[in-house]
XYZ file of N, CA and C in Angstrom:
180
model
N 171.394 181.968 82.035
C 170.120 182.245 81.391
C 169.781 180.706 80.725
N 170.811 179.767 80.582
C 170.510 178.476 80.323
C 169.610 177.647 81.096
N 169.989 178.021 82.241
C 169.427 177.585 83.645
C 167.577 177.611 83.787
N 167.370 178.829 83.176
C 165.688 178.716 83.193
C 165.232 177.986 81.964
N 165.938 177.723 80.978
C 165.611 177.014 79.589
C 164.702 175.153 80.038
N 165.542 175.219 81.589
C 165.315 173.465 82.325
C 163.954 174.128 83.536
N 164.863 175.258 84.529
C 163.531 174.974 85.072
C 162.134 175.427 85.229
N 161.633 176.304 83.585
C 160.340 177.046 83.224
C 159.433 175.410 83.194
N 160.284 174.405 82.103
C 159.662 173.635 81.795
C 159.193 172.608 83.296
N 159.862 172.105 84.196
C 160.207 171.464 85.275
C 158.709 172.279 86.074
N 158.666 173.847 86.400
C 157.694 174.418 86.949
C 156.470 174.447 86.304
N 156.057 174.248 85.379
C 155.072 173.915 84.334
C 154.734 172.768 84.654
N 155.468 171.648 84.166
C 154.892 170.432 85.105
C 154.765 170.243 85.949
N 155.432 170.867 87.208
C 155.035 170.443 88.512
C 153.264 170.991 88.661
N 153.483 172.098 88.042
C 152.021 172.879 88.093
C 150.575 172.597 87.798
N 151.373 171.045 86.730
C 149.991 170.550 86.044
C 149.872 169.117 86.665
N 150.730 169.055 87.469
C 150.744 168.051 88.542
C 149.422 168.104 89.527
N 150.060 169.830 89.996
C 149.458 169.724 91.233
C 147.777 170.009 90.665
N 147.765 170.641 89.645
C 146.150 170.665 89.417
C 145.702 169.737 88.864
N 146.348 168.762 88.753
C 145.619 167.853 88.426
C 145.524 166.821 89.539
N 146.182 166.860 90.304
C 145.443 166.102 91.779
C 144.398 166.627 92.559
N 144.574 168.035 92.634
C 143.018 168.983 92.884
C 142.037 168.415 92.045
N 142.077 168.596 90.746
C 140.838 168.054 90.055
C 140.335 166.617 90.474
N 141.488 165.835 90.786
C 141.442 164.249 91.725
C 140.458 164.452 92.858
N 140.989 165.435 93.365
C 140.107 165.657 95.156
C 139.015 165.909 94.688
N 138.714 167.047 93.295
C 137.369 167.720 94.022
C 136.857 166.371 92.948
N 137.205 165.661 92.043
C 136.000 164.850 91.463
C 135.798 163.145 92.354
N 136.870 162.945 93.079
C 136.715 162.066 93.832
C 135.590 162.756 95.283
N 135.141 163.569 95.215
C 134.748 164.148 96.488
C 135.143 164.019 97.823
N 136.554 164.544 97.486
C 137.015 164.551 98.915
C 137.082 165.518 100.189
N 136.363 166.644 98.766
C 136.151 168.244 100.055
C 134.509 168.084 100.315
N 133.732 166.640 100.435
C 132.392 167.395 100.793
C 132.132 166.935 101.673
N 131.236 168.075 102.675
C 130.704 167.588 104.078
C 131.811 167.634 104.975
N 132.540 169.013 105.006
C 133.786 169.255 106.055
C 133.982 169.575 107.072
N 132.414 169.798 107.211
C 131.971 170.101 108.801
C 131.519 168.940 109.482
N 131.132 167.562 108.294
C 130.857 166.663 109.740
C 131.699 165.685 110.013
N 133.062 165.761 109.635
C 134.083 164.961 110.499
C 134.569 165.550 111.729
N 135.196 167.181 111.783
C 135.000 168.154 112.888
C 133.939 168.140 113.617
N 132.403 168.028 113.382
C 131.392 167.330 114.553
C 131.271 165.846 114.864
N 132.086 164.797 114.482
C 132.065 163.955 114.943
C 133.503 163.588 116.097
N 134.414 164.459 115.657
C 135.181 164.512 116.652
C 134.663 165.119 118.055
N 134.279 166.024 117.897
C 133.053 166.454 119.287
C 132.277 165.896 120.060
N 131.520 165.114 119.339
C 129.862 164.274 119.758
C 130.658 163.021 119.375
N 131.908 162.840 119.573
C 131.898 161.141 119.679
C 131.630 160.517 120.922
N 130.701 159.180 120.968
C 130.636 158.566 122.212
C 131.011 157.074 121.692
N 131.649 156.231 122.227
C 131.972 154.562 122.377
C 131.155 154.350 122.750
N 130.483 153.030 122.415
C 129.574 152.132 123.112
C 130.245 150.921 123.733
N 131.823 151.039 123.478
C 132.404 149.951 124.403
C 133.183 150.649 125.308
N 132.984 151.737 125.616
C 133.938 152.618 126.616
C 133.035 152.356 127.997
N 133.482 151.519 128.784
C 132.626 150.883 130.279
C 132.827 152.303 130.799
N 133.750 153.605 131.100
C 133.202 154.862 131.888
C 132.500 155.570 131.315
N 131.565 155.352 130.206
C 130.615 156.107 129.906
C 129.567 155.419 130.136
N 129.499 154.180 131.019
C 127.976 153.773 130.924
C 128.068 154.047 132.668
N 127.061 154.068 133.180
C 127.013 154.087 134.738
C 127.086 153.046 135.395
N 127.636 152.863 136.263
C 128.179 151.845 137.495
C 126.449 151.442 138.492
N 126.144 150.048 138.367
C 125.354 149.771 139.163
C 125.155 150.696 140.728
N 124.660 151.244 141.504
C 124.995 151.698 142.666
C 125.009 150.775 143.491
N 125.677 150.596 144.859
C 125.897 149.534 145.503
C 124.599 150.025 146.803
N 124.744 148.437 147.128
C 123.386 148.450 148.479
C 123.549 149.248 149.286
N 122.185 150.104 150.046
C 121.749 150.974 150.777
C 121.456 150.807 152.070
């Protein structure tokens, strides 16, 4: 029973920390435009990638 006197305040403090981190993330716009990052992965084309450029054709 005495352990509850320690565990309950610790649990309340941890919940407050988690809520604080969540509110900070929302305030700093960490959750804005979630779909754009997923689309960037799918449609990303590197300009410096030599394999994406067409090679000049050899003499015919």
